[in-house]
Structures are given as C-alpha cells and as structure tokens.
Coordinates of C-alpha atoms in Angstrom, one line a residue:
M1 CA 0.0 0.0 0.0
H2 CA 1.3 3.4 -0.9
T3 CA -0.3 6.9 -1.0
F4 CA 0.8 9.1 -3.8
R5 CA 0.5 12.9 -3.1
V6 CA 1.5 15.8 -5.3
W7 CA 0.9 19.6 -5.2
V8 CA -0.6 21.0 -8.4
P9 CA -2.7 24.0 -7.2
T10 CA -4.1 25.1 -10.6
A11 CA -4.8 21.8 -12.3
T12 CA -8.2 20.6 -13.4
N13 CA -7.2 17.0 -13.5
V14 CA -4.2 15.1 -12.3
D15 CA -3.6 11.4 -13.2
L16 CA -1.2 8.9 -11.6
V17 CA 0.6 7.1 -14.4
L18 CA 1.8 3.6 -13.6
R19 CA 3.6 1.2 -15.9
D20 CA 0.4 -0.8 -16.3
G21 CA -2.2 1.9 -16.4
V22 CA -3.5 5.4 -15.5
L23 CA -5.4 6.2 -12.4
P24 CA -7.3 9.5 -11.7
M25 CA -6.2 11.3 -8.5
R26 CA -8.6 13.2 -6.2
W27 CA -8.3 16.8 -4.9
A28 CA -7.5 16.7 -1.3
H29 CA -6.8 20.2 0.0
D30 CA -4.9 23.4 -0.7
G31 CA -3.7 22.2 -4.1
W32 CA -2.8 18.7 -3.1
W33 CA -3.9 15.7 -5.0
E34 CA -3.9 12.1 -3.7
R35 CA -4.3 8.5 -4.8
Q36 CA -3.9 5.4 -2.6
V37 CA -2.8 2.2 -4.5
A38 CA -2.9 -1.1 -2.7
E39 CA -0.5 -2.8 -5.1
A40 CA 2.1 0.0 -5.0
H41 CA 5.2 -0.4 -2.8
H42 CA 9.0 0.2 -2.7
G43 CA 10.2 -0.1 -6.3
T44 CA 6.9 0.8 -8.0
D45 CA 7.5 3.2 -11.0
Y46 CA 5.1 6.1 -11.4
A47 CA 4.7 9.6 -12.9
Y48 CA 2.0 12.3 -13.0
S49 CA 0.0 13.6 -15.9
I50 CA -1.4 17.2 -15.5
D51 CA -4.5 18.0 -17.5
G52 CA -3.5 15.4 -20.1
S53 CA 0.2 16.2 -20.3
D54 CA 2.9 13.6 -20.9
P55 CA 4.1 11.8 -17.8
L56 CA 6.2 13.9 -15.5
P57 CA 8.5 12.9 -12.6
D58 CA 7.4 13.7 -9.1
P59 CA 8.8 17.0 -7.7
R60 CA 9.5 15.0 -4.5
S61 CA 10.8 11.9 -6.2
A62 CA 13.4 10.0 -4.1
W63 CA 14.5 7.8 -6.9
Q64 CA 15.0 8.5 -10.7
P65 CA 16.5 5.2 -11.9
D66 CA 16.1 6.1 -15.6
G67 CA 17.3 9.7 -15.3
V68 CA 15.7 13.1 -14.7
H69 CA 13.3 12.7 -17.7
G70 CA 12.1 9.2 -16.7
F71 CA 9.5 7.8 -14.3
S72 CA 10.0 8.2 -10.6
R73 CA 10.3 5.2 -8.3
V74 CA 8.8 4.7 -4.8
F75 CA 11.5 4.5 -2.2
D76 CA 10.9 3.3 1.3
A77 CA 13.6 4.9 3.5
D78 CA 12.7 2.7 6.4
R79 CA 13.9 -0.5 4.7
H80 CA 17.5 0.2 5.5
E81 CA 18.7 -1.4 8.7
W82 CA 20.9 1.2 10.3
T83 CA 23.9 0.2 12.3
D84 CA 24.8 3.7 13.7
D85 CA 22.7 3.6 16.9
S86 CA 25.8 4.5 18.9
W87 CA 26.5 7.5 16.8
T88 CA 25.8 10.6 18.9
G89 CA 26.7 13.1 16.2
R90 CA 29.4 15.8 15.9
D91 CA 29.3 19.6 16.2
A92 CA 30.4 21.0 12.8
R93 CA 32.2 23.9 14.4
G94 CA 35.9 23.2 14.7
A95 CA 35.7 19.8 13.0
V96 CA 37.9 19.0 10.0
F97 CA 35.9 19.0 6.8
Y98 CA 36.9 17.1 3.7
E99 CA 35.1 18.1 0.5
L100 CA 34.7 15.4 -2.1
H101 CA 32.9 14.8 -5.4
I102 CA 31.5 11.3 -5.7
G103 CA 31.9 11.2 -9.5
T104 CA 35.7 12.0 -9.5
F105 CA 36.8 10.8 -6.0
T106 CA 37.2 7.3 -7.6
L107 CA 37.2 6.1 -11.2
E108 CA 34.1 4.1 -10.5
G109 CA 32.3 7.3 -9.5
T110 CA 30.0 5.6 -7.0
L111 CA 29.1 6.0 -3.3
D112 CA 30.1 2.4 -2.7
A113 CA 33.5 2.9 -4.3
A114 CA 34.0 6.1 -2.3
A115 CA 33.2 4.2 0.9
E116 CA 36.2 2.1 0.4
H117 CA 38.4 5.1 1.3
L118 CA 36.7 6.1 4.5
D119 CA 39.3 4.4 6.7
Y120 CA 42.0 6.4 4.8
L121 CA 40.1 9.6 5.7
A122 CA 39.7 8.7 9.3
V123 CA 43.4 7.9 9.7
L124 CA 44.2 11.2 7.9
G125 CA 42.4 13.1 10.6
V126 CA 39.2 14.0 8.8
E127 CA 36.1 14.5 11.0
V128 CA 33.4 15.5 8.5
V129 CA 33.1 14.0 5.0
S130 CA 31.4 16.8 2.9
L131 CA 29.7 15.5 -0.3
L132 CA 29.1 17.8 -3.3
P133 CA 25.5 17.6 -4.4
V134 CA 24.0 14.2 -5.1
A135 CA 20.6 15.3 -6.2
A136 CA 19.7 13.8 -9.6
F137 CA 21.0 15.8 -12.6
P138 CA 21.1 15.2 -16.3
G139 CA 23.4 12.6 -17.8
V140 CA 26.1 10.7 -15.9
H141 CA 28.9 13.1 -15.2
G142 CA 28.5 16.6 -13.7
W143 CA 29.3 18.7 -10.7
G144 CA 25.8 18.3 -9.4
Y145 CA 24.9 22.0 -9.2
D146 CA 22.4 21.6 -12.1
G147 CA 20.3 19.2 -10.2
V148 CA 16.6 19.1 -10.9
D149 CA 15.2 16.3 -8.7
L150 CA 16.3 17.6 -5.4
Y151 CA 14.8 14.7 -3.4
A152 CA 16.4 12.0 -5.6
V153 CA 19.9 10.6 -5.4
H154 CA 21.8 10.6 -8.7
A155 CA 21.3 7.1 -10.1
P156 CA 24.9 6.6 -11.5
Y157 CA 26.2 7.3 -7.9
G158 CA 24.1 4.3 -6.7
G159 CA 20.8 5.9 -5.9
P160 CA 19.2 6.4 -2.4
E161 CA 20.0 3.0 -1.0
A162 CA 23.7 3.5 -1.7
L163 CA 23.6 6.9 0.0
Q164 CA 22.2 5.3 3.2
R165 CA 24.9 2.7 3.1
F166 CA 27.5 5.4 2.7
V167 CA 26.4 7.5 5.6
D168 CA 26.1 4.3 7.8
R169 CA 29.7 3.4 6.9
C170 CA 30.9 6.9 7.6
H171 CA 29.4 6.8 11.1
D172 CA 31.0 3.4 11.7
A173 CA 34.3 4.9 10.8
G174 CA 33.7 7.8 13.3
L175 CA 33.1 10.3 10.5
A176 CA 30.2 12.8 10.4
V177 CA 28.7 13.5 7.0
C178 CA 27.8 16.8 5.3
L179 CA 25.7 17.1 2.1
D180 CA 25.8 20.1 -0.3
V181 CA 22.3 21.1 -1.2
V182 CA 21.3 23.7 -3.8
Y183 CA 18.1 25.6 -3.2
N184 CA 18.9 28.8 -5.1
H185 CA 18.3 27.5 -8.6
L186 CA 17.7 24.3 -10.6
G187 CA 19.3 23.1 -13.8
P188 CA 17.9 23.7 -17.3
S189 CA 17.4 20.1 -18.3
G190 CA 14.7 18.0 -16.6
N191 CA 13.3 20.8 -14.6
Y192 CA 9.6 20.3 -14.8
L193 CA 8.6 22.2 -11.6
D194 CA 6.8 25.0 -13.4
K195 CA 4.4 22.4 -14.8
F196 CA 3.2 21.7 -11.3
G197 CA 3.0 25.1 -9.6
P198 CA 4.6 28.5 -8.9
Y199 CA 8.0 27.2 -7.9
F200 CA 9.6 30.2 -9.5
T201 CA 8.8 33.9 -9.5
T202 CA 9.7 36.8 -11.8
R203 CA 9.5 39.2 -8.8
H204 CA 13.2 38.5 -8.4
S205 CA 16.0 37.4 -10.7
T206 CA 19.2 35.5 -10.2
P207 CA 22.2 34.7 -12.4
W208 CA 20.3 31.6 -13.5
G209 CA 17.0 33.3 -14.4
P210 CA 13.8 33.7 -12.4
A211 CA 14.3 33.1 -8.7
V212 CA 12.9 30.3 -6.6
N213 CA 9.6 31.5 -5.2
L214 CA 10.1 32.2 -1.6
D215 CA 7.8 35.2 -1.1
D216 CA 5.3 35.4 -3.9
T217 CA 1.9 33.7 -4.4
G218 CA 2.1 30.0 -3.5
S219 CA 5.5 30.4 -1.8
S220 CA 4.3 28.7 1.4
E221 CA 4.3 25.3 -0.3
V222 CA 7.6 26.0 -2.1
R223 CA 9.2 26.9 1.2
R224 CA 7.7 23.7 2.6
W225 CA 9.2 21.8 -0.3
I226 CA 12.7 23.1 0.5
C227 CA 12.5 22.7 4.3
D228 CA 11.0 19.2 4.0
N229 CA 13.9 18.3 1.7
A230 CA 16.5 19.5 4.2
L231 CA 14.9 17.8 7.1
R232 CA 14.6 14.6 5.2
W233 CA 18.4 14.4 4.6
F234 CA 18.8 14.6 8.4
R235 CA 16.0 12.2 9.3
D236 CA 15.9 9.5 6.5
F237 CA 19.6 9.5 5.6
H238 CA 21.2 10.4 8.9
F239 CA 23.3 13.3 7.6
D240 CA 24.9 15.5 10.3
V241 CA 25.4 18.8 8.4
L242 CA 24.0 20.4 5.3
R243 CA 26.1 22.9 3.2
L244 CA 23.7 25.5 1.6
D245 CA 24.9 26.7 -1.7
A246 CA 25.1 30.5 -2.4
V247 CA 22.5 31.6 0.1
H248 CA 22.9 35.2 -1.1
A249 CA 20.9 34.1 -4.1
L250 CA 17.9 33.0 -1.9
V251 CA 16.0 36.3 -2.4
D252 CA 13.3 36.5 0.2
D253 CA 11.4 39.5 1.4
S254 CA 9.2 37.5 3.7
P255 CA 8.9 38.6 7.4
T256 CA 10.8 35.3 8.2
H257 CA 13.6 34.6 5.8
L258 CA 13.8 31.0 4.5
L259 CA 17.1 30.5 6.3
Q260 CA 15.6 31.5 9.6
Q261 CA 12.7 29.1 9.0
L262 CA 15.1 26.3 8.1
S263 CA 17.4 27.1 11.1
T264 CA 14.4 27.0 13.5
E265 CA 13.1 23.7 12.1
T266 CA 16.5 22.1 12.1
A267 CA 17.0 23.0 15.7
A268 CA 13.7 21.4 16.6
L269 CA 14.6 18.2 14.7
S270 CA 18.0 18.2 16.5
R271 CA 16.2 18.1 19.8
E272 CA 13.9 15.4 18.6
L273 CA 16.8 13.2 17.3
G274 CA 19.0 13.9 20.2
R275 CA 22.1 14.8 18.2
P276 CA 23.6 18.0 16.8
L277 CA 22.6 19.0 13.3
G278 CA 24.5 21.7 11.4
L279 CA 23.8 24.2 8.6
V280 CA 26.8 25.6 6.8
A281 CA 26.2 28.5 4.4
E282 CA 28.1 29.7 1.4
S283 CA 27.5 33.4 1.3
D284 CA 29.1 36.2 -0.7
L285 CA 27.8 38.9 1.5
N286 CA 30.5 38.9 4.2
D287 CA 27.8 39.4 6.8
P288 CA 28.2 37.9 10.2
R289 CA 24.4 38.0 10.6
T290 CA 24.4 34.8 8.6
V291 CA 25.6 33.0 11.7
D292 CA 23.9 35.1 14.3
P293 CA 21.0 33.5 16.2
V294 CA 17.5 33.9 14.8
S295 CA 16.5 35.4 18.1
D296 CA 19.0 38.2 17.5
G297 CA 17.8 38.9 14.0
G298 CA 20.3 36.6 12.3
M299 CA 19.9 33.7 9.9
G300 CA 20.8 31.1 12.5
M301 CA 23.4 29.2 10.4
T302 CA 25.9 27.1 12.3
A303 CA 28.8 28.4 10.2
Q304 CA 29.7 29.9 6.9
W305 CA 32.5 29.8 4.3
S306 CA 35.1 32.5 4.4
D307 CA 36.3 33.2 0.8
D308 CA 38.2 36.3 2.0
F309 CA 40.5 34.0 4.0
H310 CA 41.0 31.8 0.9
H311 CA 41.7 34.7 -1.4
A312 CA 44.2 36.2 1.0
L313 CA 46.1 32.9 1.4
H314 CA 45.9 32.0 -2.2
S315 CA 47.2 35.4 -3.4
L316 CA 49.9 35.4 -0.7
L317 CA 51.2 32.0 -2.0
T318 CA 50.7 32.3 -5.7
G319 CA 51.1 36.0 -6.4
E320 CA 47.8 36.1 -8.3
R321 CA 46.2 39.5 -8.2
F322 CA 43.6 39.4 -11.0
G323 CA 39.8 39.2 -10.9
Y324 CA 38.4 39.0 -7.3
Y325 CA 42.0 38.6 -6.0
V326 CA 42.8 42.2 -6.8
D327 CA 42.6 43.5 -3.2
F328 CA 44.4 40.5 -1.8
G329 CA 48.0 39.3 -1.6
D330 CA 49.6 41.7 0.9
P331 CA 50.8 40.0 4.2
A332 CA 48.8 42.6 6.1
V333 CA 45.6 41.5 4.3
F334 CA 46.3 37.9 5.3
A335 CA 46.8 39.0 8.9
K336 CA 43.4 40.7 8.9
T337 CA 41.6 37.7 7.4
L338 CA 43.2 35.4 10.0
T339 CA 42.2 37.6 12.9
K340 CA 39.1 39.4 11.8
V341 CA 37.6 36.9 9.2
F342 CA 36.8 39.3 6.4
L343 CA 39.0 41.7 4.5
H344 CA 35.9 43.5 3.2
D345 CA 34.0 44.3 6.4
G346 CA 32.5 47.6 5.3
T347 CA 35.6 48.5 3.2
Y348 CA 35.7 49.2 -0.5
S349 CA 35.9 46.2 -2.8
T350 CA 37.7 47.0 -6.0
F351 CA 36.3 44.0 -7.7
R352 CA 32.7 44.9 -6.8
H353 CA 33.2 48.6 -7.2
K354 CA 31.4 49.4 -3.9
L355 CA 31.7 49.2 -0.1
W356 CA 31.1 45.6 1.0
G357 CA 30.5 43.5 4.1
R358 CA 30.2 44.0 7.8
P359 CA 32.7 43.5 10.6
V360 CA 32.8 40.4 12.8
D361 CA 32.7 41.2 16.5
P362 CA 35.2 39.0 18.3
R363 CA 33.2 39.4 21.5
T364 CA 30.2 37.7 20.0
H365 CA 31.6 35.5 17.3
R366 CA 34.0 32.5 17.3
G367 CA 36.4 31.5 14.6
S368 CA 34.8 28.1 14.4
Q369 CA 31.7 29.8 12.9
F370 CA 33.8 30.3 9.7
L371 CA 35.3 27.7 7.4
A372 CA 38.9 28.2 6.2
Y373 CA 40.5 26.5 3.2
T374 CA 43.4 26.7 0.7
S375 CA 41.1 25.4 -2.1
N376 CA 37.6 24.0 -2.8
H377 CA 35.5 22.9 -5.7
D378 CA 34.7 26.5 -6.7
Q379 CA 38.2 27.9 -6.4
I380 CA 39.6 25.2 -8.6
G381 CA 36.8 24.2 -10.9
N382 CA 35.9 27.8 -11.8
R383 CA 39.4 28.5 -13.1
A384 CA 39.7 28.4 -16.9
L385 CA 41.6 25.1 -16.9
G386 CA 40.3 23.7 -13.6
D387 CA 43.9 23.6 -12.5
R388 CA 45.1 23.3 -8.9
P389 CA 47.4 26.2 -7.8
A390 CA 50.9 25.7 -9.3
L391 CA 52.7 25.7 -6.0
T392 CA 55.8 24.0 -4.7
P393 CA 55.4 21.2 -2.1
G394 CA 56.8 23.7 0.4
Q395 CA 54.1 26.3 -0.5
L396 CA 51.4 23.7 -0.2
A397 CA 52.8 22.7 3.2
I398 CA 52.7 26.4 4.3
G399 CA 49.1 26.7 3.2
A400 CA 48.1 23.5 5.1
A401 CA 49.8 24.8 8.2
L402 CA 48.1 28.2 8.1
V403 CA 44.7 26.6 7.6
L404 CA 45.0 23.8 10.1
T405 CA 46.5 25.9 12.9
S406 CA 44.0 28.8 12.4
P407 CA 41.1 29.5 14.9
Y408 CA 38.7 28.6 12.1
T409 CA 36.9 25.4 11.1
P410 CA 39.3 23.9 8.5
M411 CA 38.3 22.3 5.2
L412 CA 40.4 20.3 2.7
F413 CA 39.5 19.6 -0.9
M414 CA 39.9 16.0 -2.1
G415 CA 43.5 15.2 -3.0
E416 CA 45.1 18.4 -1.7
E417 CA 46.6 16.5 1.2
W418 CA 49.0 14.8 -1.2
G419 CA 49.3 17.7 -3.7
A420 CA 47.2 15.9 -6.3
S421 CA 48.4 16.7 -9.9
T422 CA 44.9 16.0 -11.4
P423 CA 42.9 19.1 -12.2
W424 CA 39.2 19.5 -11.3
R425 CA 37.5 20.8 -14.3
F426 CA 34.0 22.0 -15.2
F427 CA 32.2 19.1 -16.9
T428 CA 28.6 18.4 -18.0
D429 CA 26.7 15.7 -19.8
F430 CA 23.7 17.2 -21.4
T431 CA 22.1 15.2 -24.1
E432 CA 20.3 18.1 -25.8
P433 CA 22.6 19.3 -28.6
A434 CA 21.6 23.0 -28.3
L435 CA 22.1 23.0 -24.5
A436 CA 25.4 21.3 -24.8
D437 CA 26.6 23.8 -27.4
A438 CA 25.4 26.7 -25.3
V439 CA 27.3 25.5 -22.2
R440 CA 30.4 24.9 -24.3
T441 CA 30.2 28.3 -26.0
G442 CA 29.3 30.2 -22.9
R443 CA 32.3 28.7 -21.0
R444 CA 34.7 29.7 -23.7
R445 CA 33.2 33.2 -24.1
E446 CA 33.5 33.8 -20.3
F447 CA 37.2 33.2 -20.3
A448 CA 37.9 34.8 -23.6
E449 CA 37.1 38.1 -21.8
F450 CA 40.1 37.4 -19.6
G451 CA 42.4 36.8 -22.6
W452 CA 42.2 33.0 -22.9
D453 CA 42.2 31.4 -26.4
A454 CA 38.9 29.5 -26.8
D455 CA 40.8 26.4 -27.9
E456 CA 42.6 26.3 -24.5
I457 CA 39.3 26.0 -22.5
P458 CA 38.4 22.3 -21.9
D459 CA 35.1 21.3 -23.5
P460 CA 32.7 20.6 -20.6
Q461 CA 30.9 18.0 -22.8
D462 CA 34.0 16.0 -23.7
P463 CA 34.2 12.9 -21.5
Q464 CA 37.9 13.4 -21.2
T465 CA 37.3 16.6 -19.3
W466 CA 35.6 14.5 -16.6
R467 CA 38.1 11.7 -16.9
S468 CA 41.1 14.0 -16.4
S469 CA 39.5 15.3 -13.1
V470 CA 39.4 11.8 -11.5
L471 CA 41.8 11.5 -8.6
D472 CA 44.9 9.3 -9.2
W473 CA 45.1 7.1 -6.1
S474 CA 48.6 5.9 -7.0
E475 CA 50.1 9.3 -6.4
P476 CA 50.2 9.2 -2.5
D477 CA 52.8 6.3 -2.8
D478 CA 55.3 8.4 -4.7
E479 CA 57.3 11.5 -3.9
P480 CA 56.8 14.4 -3.5
H481 CA 53.2 13.4 -2.7
R482 CA 54.1 11.0 0.0
E483 CA 56.1 13.6 2.0
L484 CA 53.2 16.2 1.8
L485 CA 50.7 13.6 2.9
A486 CA 52.8 12.8 5.9
W487 CA 52.9 16.5 6.7
Y488 CA 49.1 16.8 6.6
R489 CA 48.8 13.8 8.9
H490 CA 51.3 15.2 11.4
L491 CA 49.5 18.6 11.3
L492 CA 46.1 17.0 11.8
T493 CA 47.3 14.8 14.6
F494 CA 49.0 17.7 16.3
R495 CA 45.9 19.9 15.9
A496 CA 43.8 17.2 17.6
R497 CA 46.2 17.0 20.6
M498 CA 46.9 20.6 21.2
P499 CA 44.2 22.7 22.9
E500 CA 45.9 25.9 21.7
L501 CA 45.2 25.0 18.1
R502 CA 41.6 24.2 18.8
D503 CA 41.1 27.6 20.6
D504 CA 38.5 29.3 18.4
R505 CA 38.6 32.7 19.9
L506 CA 39.6 35.2 17.2
E507 CA 41.8 37.0 19.7
S508 CA 43.8 33.8 20.2
A509 CA 45.7 34.3 16.9
G510 CA 48.3 36.9 16.2
V511 CA 50.4 37.6 13.1
A512 CA 53.8 39.1 12.6
F513 CA 55.2 39.5 9.1
D514 CA 57.8 41.0 6.9
P515 CA 56.1 43.9 5.0
A516 CA 58.0 42.8 1.9
G517 CA 56.3 39.4 2.0
G518 CA 59.3 37.4 2.8
W519 CA 58.0 35.6 5.9
L520 CA 55.3 35.5 8.5
V521 CA 54.8 34.1 12.0
V522 CA 51.4 33.1 13.4
S523 CA 51.1 33.0 17.2
R524 CA 48.8 30.4 18.8
G525 CA 49.3 30.4 22.5
S526 CA 52.9 29.2 23.2
L527 CA 53.2 27.9 19.6
R528 CA 54.5 29.8 16.6
V529 CA 53.9 28.8 13.0
V530 CA 56.9 30.1 11.1
A531 CA 56.7 30.3 7.3
N532 CA 59.3 31.4 4.8
L533 CA 57.3 32.7 1.8
A534 CA 60.4 33.3 -0.3
A535 CA 62.1 30.8 -2.6
E536 CA 65.5 31.4 -0.9
E537 CA 66.6 30.3 2.5
A538 CA 65.7 32.8 5.3
L539 CA 66.2 33.4 9.0
V540 CA 62.8 34.2 10.4
P541 CA 62.8 36.1 13.7
V542 CA 60.6 34.8 16.4
D543 CA 59.7 37.1 19.3
R544 CA 60.6 35.6 22.6
G545 CA 62.2 36.7 25.8
D546 CA 64.9 34.0 25.8
P547 CA 66.9 32.7 22.9
L548 CA 65.4 29.8 21.1
G549 CA 67.0 26.4 21.3
T550 CA 66.7 23.3 19.2
E551 CA 64.4 21.7 21.8
Y552 CA 61.7 24.2 20.8
L553 CA 61.3 22.8 17.3
V554 CA 58.0 20.8 17.2
M555 CA 57.8 19.9 13.5
S556 CA 58.9 21.2 10.2
F557 CA 58.5 20.6 6.4
A558 CA 61.7 20.2 4.5
G559 CA 63.8 20.9 7.6
A560 CA 64.4 23.8 9.9
E561 CA 67.1 25.0 12.2
V562 CA 66.3 26.9 15.5
T563 CA 68.9 29.4 16.4
D564 CA 69.3 32.2 19.0
A565 CA 68.2 34.6 16.3
G566 CA 65.2 32.8 15.1
V567 CA 64.2 29.9 12.8
R568 CA 66.3 29.2 9.7
L569 CA 64.1 27.8 7.0
P570 CA 64.8 26.7 3.4
G571 CA 62.9 28.3 0.6
H572 CA 59.2 27.8 1.1
G573 CA 59.9 26.1 4.4
V574 CA 57.5 26.0 7.4
A575 CA 57.9 25.0 11.0
I576 CA 56.1 25.0 14.2
V577 CA 58.0 25.9 17.3
A578 CA 57.1 26.2 21.0
V579 CA 58.3 29.3 22.8

C-alpha cells in the first residue's frame, strides 16, 4: 500500500501514471492531489499527468532510476537497517571537513567505491566528509549544481540505497557527513517544476534566471518543499550537516527569511533526534548576521564559508592579483583575514566597485563559525583550466599549516593532502545538442574576456574533461606526494592533541610578518607557525624573551634550524616551534 501525493494547485485533473495503467487522483486540500494504491510499494514506478500532459516525474521523487526525464520510483527509506545507533553526532564547528565529489573521487564514481576510502580519511584526521550535491542531474557526469530532482539521489552514484549505506559506513568509521544542497536554482534540463505550480517567480531574478519563489503567491508550499527536503536528509539519511549553496541568491522579502525558518526547524529536529545538526552556508555577503541566532535577527546558520581568507592565502602563496584577487596578496591582508575573518567588512571592494561586508565582532563570534581552506571545488573548478594552484610542495605545506592551525573550522578539498596533480574541471553531460553547445560556447566566451584562447578551454561536454578530473590514487605512494601527505597527517594529529590549536577565539591568533612578504609568523598560545614565503633560505625572527634552542622545534616541512636569532628555513619552508 502506498499513498501518492502531489501539489498541483491550478490543475483541473491530475492522473497517476503507472507502468500498467493510468489512475485519476482526487483533490485533497490546498492544491494537493492524492491516490492510494494497494499494489504500490517500494520499487513501483510512477509519474504524473497534469490535464492530459505527458508523464512527468514527481517534484518530491526520491529515486530516478532512468534519469531526470524518466519515471519516478517509490523509495521506502525505512527499509535500511541502520547500524549507527551508537552515533551521537558531531558539532560541525571546529571539525575538520573534507570536501569530495563522488563522480571524481574514484574512477568508478559511485558511493560504494568512495566508501572504500573512509578508513583512509579517518586515519588522515578528517572528521566530516562533505559531499558535493548528489541530487539527480542530467546525464552521468557533472558537478551536481544543475540538479533538478532535489529529493532524488543521482542514479549513477548508486541511488538512495547507496547513500544510506555510505552514511552508515561513515558513522561506523567515526566520521560525520555533510551534504551540499542547492536551493537557489535548478538546472535547465529535466526541470519540470513550473508544470506543477509556482515554484519560480519573476519578482526577483538570479544569475540563473527567475528566482525560486520564496515570497510570492504560492510560496508557502515552495518553502515547505525546501524545508522538508533539508529535514529529510537529516532524518531519513542520517546526515549531520548540510552545506547550503550560495545563500545570497535566496532572495526572500518575507517577514521570516527562508534560512531563519530552516534554522528553527533544524534546531527542533535536532532536539527530537538527540544529536547535533548543522547548517553551513556559502555566502558572498561577508555578513556575520548569517551565523547570528534567529532570536537576534540573524539567519541562524551554524557556520559559513570565508572566501576572503581563501583569497588572502591564495594570493599570498601564488602572487595572483587578477579578478576578485585584486585586493588581496599583501601580508597585512592575510593577517586581517586570519584575525578578523573578512577583509571587506565595510571597506571598498575594488572587484565589486562598492563598499562591501560588515565587521565580525570577536566578542560575540567565534572563529569556528567560519570555514577556512586553501582550495575548494569552486576555487579550482571555476578556473579556466580547472587547474590546482601551481605551487611547490613547500608552498602547499605552508598553506596547510596556516589553515590547520587557524582558529577557524578547516576544510580540505579532495587530493590536496598529497598535492594531487589532477585538475578538477568543469564538466557536464547534457544530451540536448543545443544546450550542450550553449554550455560549451558560454564557458569559452566567459574566459575569452580574460584573454584566454577559446581552444585552450576544456570542452565541458568532452568525456575526457571529466576523466582528467578523477583522482589518481597511486600518487600518494610516490614523492613528493608522500612527504606532503605525511605533513598533513602530522598537522592534523598535532591539531587534535593541542588545545591551543583548537582555541577558536579570534583573539587567540596573532600575526607578525615581513612587509615585503618574505615571511610571517602566526602565534597560537605558546606555539609559533613560522613560514618562509620566499624561494631562498631565510632566517625568520621569532619574538621571545629568551633565545630559542633546538628543543623548541616541534615539527617542520623540508627541515628547519632553530637558532638564538630565530628559525632558519629553506625556501618555502615552514615549521612549528614552541616558545
């Protein structure tokens, strides 16, 4: 027995389409239609016909075995026999995140294949596995940010049953799990929502077209569709954290913003389940109100990404100053983002041509409310070639040390821990020729404006673009990857053992630096992270009342010598010393 329900507020007739026939549905209430079918159960295929239309997939479909244009399939989430009863959850704040994409983490590109590497992640020191979107999207290979069936799990990844197995195995390995969800837009192929109701509005616009309807006629049910989706990942799939994509594009003039509603409902479910549930926002606004409590007028998010910290660190290490890096790169800028979170906190943004952001008050905000990283899927994949930063092993080691010893919640991007040589490119798998060509042409036109030759830009539709982005798991066994991986493991082990490195007070970090950019020293309690940013050997002064001795060296990458005058480091060397 299964009851089919669908919201179609303006339809005259709605039919339930099964493989062996068509059944009329009845109007229930407030735009909802229902039909109970005794023979339907887990695995039954179905679709909806609206006023005689072709069969359409369910807007709340949990399973699209034949892709986003095919029939939906009934999924009974209670069938899975969970083994994580002893899992009590994990607070996302301060935990070590590891962002990975199922389709390129392994060559198989499945959840089950990714699960074979969970012990590796646990030994590395990861605490939260953060999955890029798994909602069903067109084709086989893609980033997942053009998902259209937000309740379904991408079939080539293994579908919903594989996702439950994956989360269960993560918890068994002591790992929390975060899921990236996209509520600010849907992809162009397989998006049938406007056939069902007012899921979009022209009252607002976004870079992707009409905005998701959060405050126009019919928005109550659209908001319910979003919030039910989020709560379902927590309840039926046992996720611990959701990462909300580009929340600045959730345009909402309602008295209660969608994020506030979601935060309140998530907190209620957390109390019901008896374990912490987190919401991590990606926001371009540089506004600490994103993480302020709803009771104080904030959005109630657990944490948010800090792109300013990334830009400051990336520019410091690479020397890049173009595009949105134009205001970054100076050591003083890095010092500000390490101690005050945002560079642009009411200051002028050259890239945006306006004043931007709001300051973070260290009296009311903790560093763990902000995520820090040397790279992520955006900062690599949105580069013209999808290339990882061209840095020496020493520079990569410096970046790792500055992130993992910061007062922030650290995040790694898959493969960075061994300096993966594989790029992570933008790739799609649209079957419609016109759409495929539009994506290809648009990508090349975008980067032509920055001086790139169109022939240099990888074709998103070429299967080789996806294939080249798959991690090479043989690399960690070879140098220089092996040495860098050992450095990450040492850093993560040291971070876990040292309370000073888990101190998330913004005032707990201090920075001294060479104005010319030759070196910097980060203070964390009695520890000093000493980095030589130059390619030549340097003696980096460390402020201390007594001369330093060799016994004060805690760890180093590529060697270090502690002298009375400071720490002597090779080019691009980094060390941690106790003073």
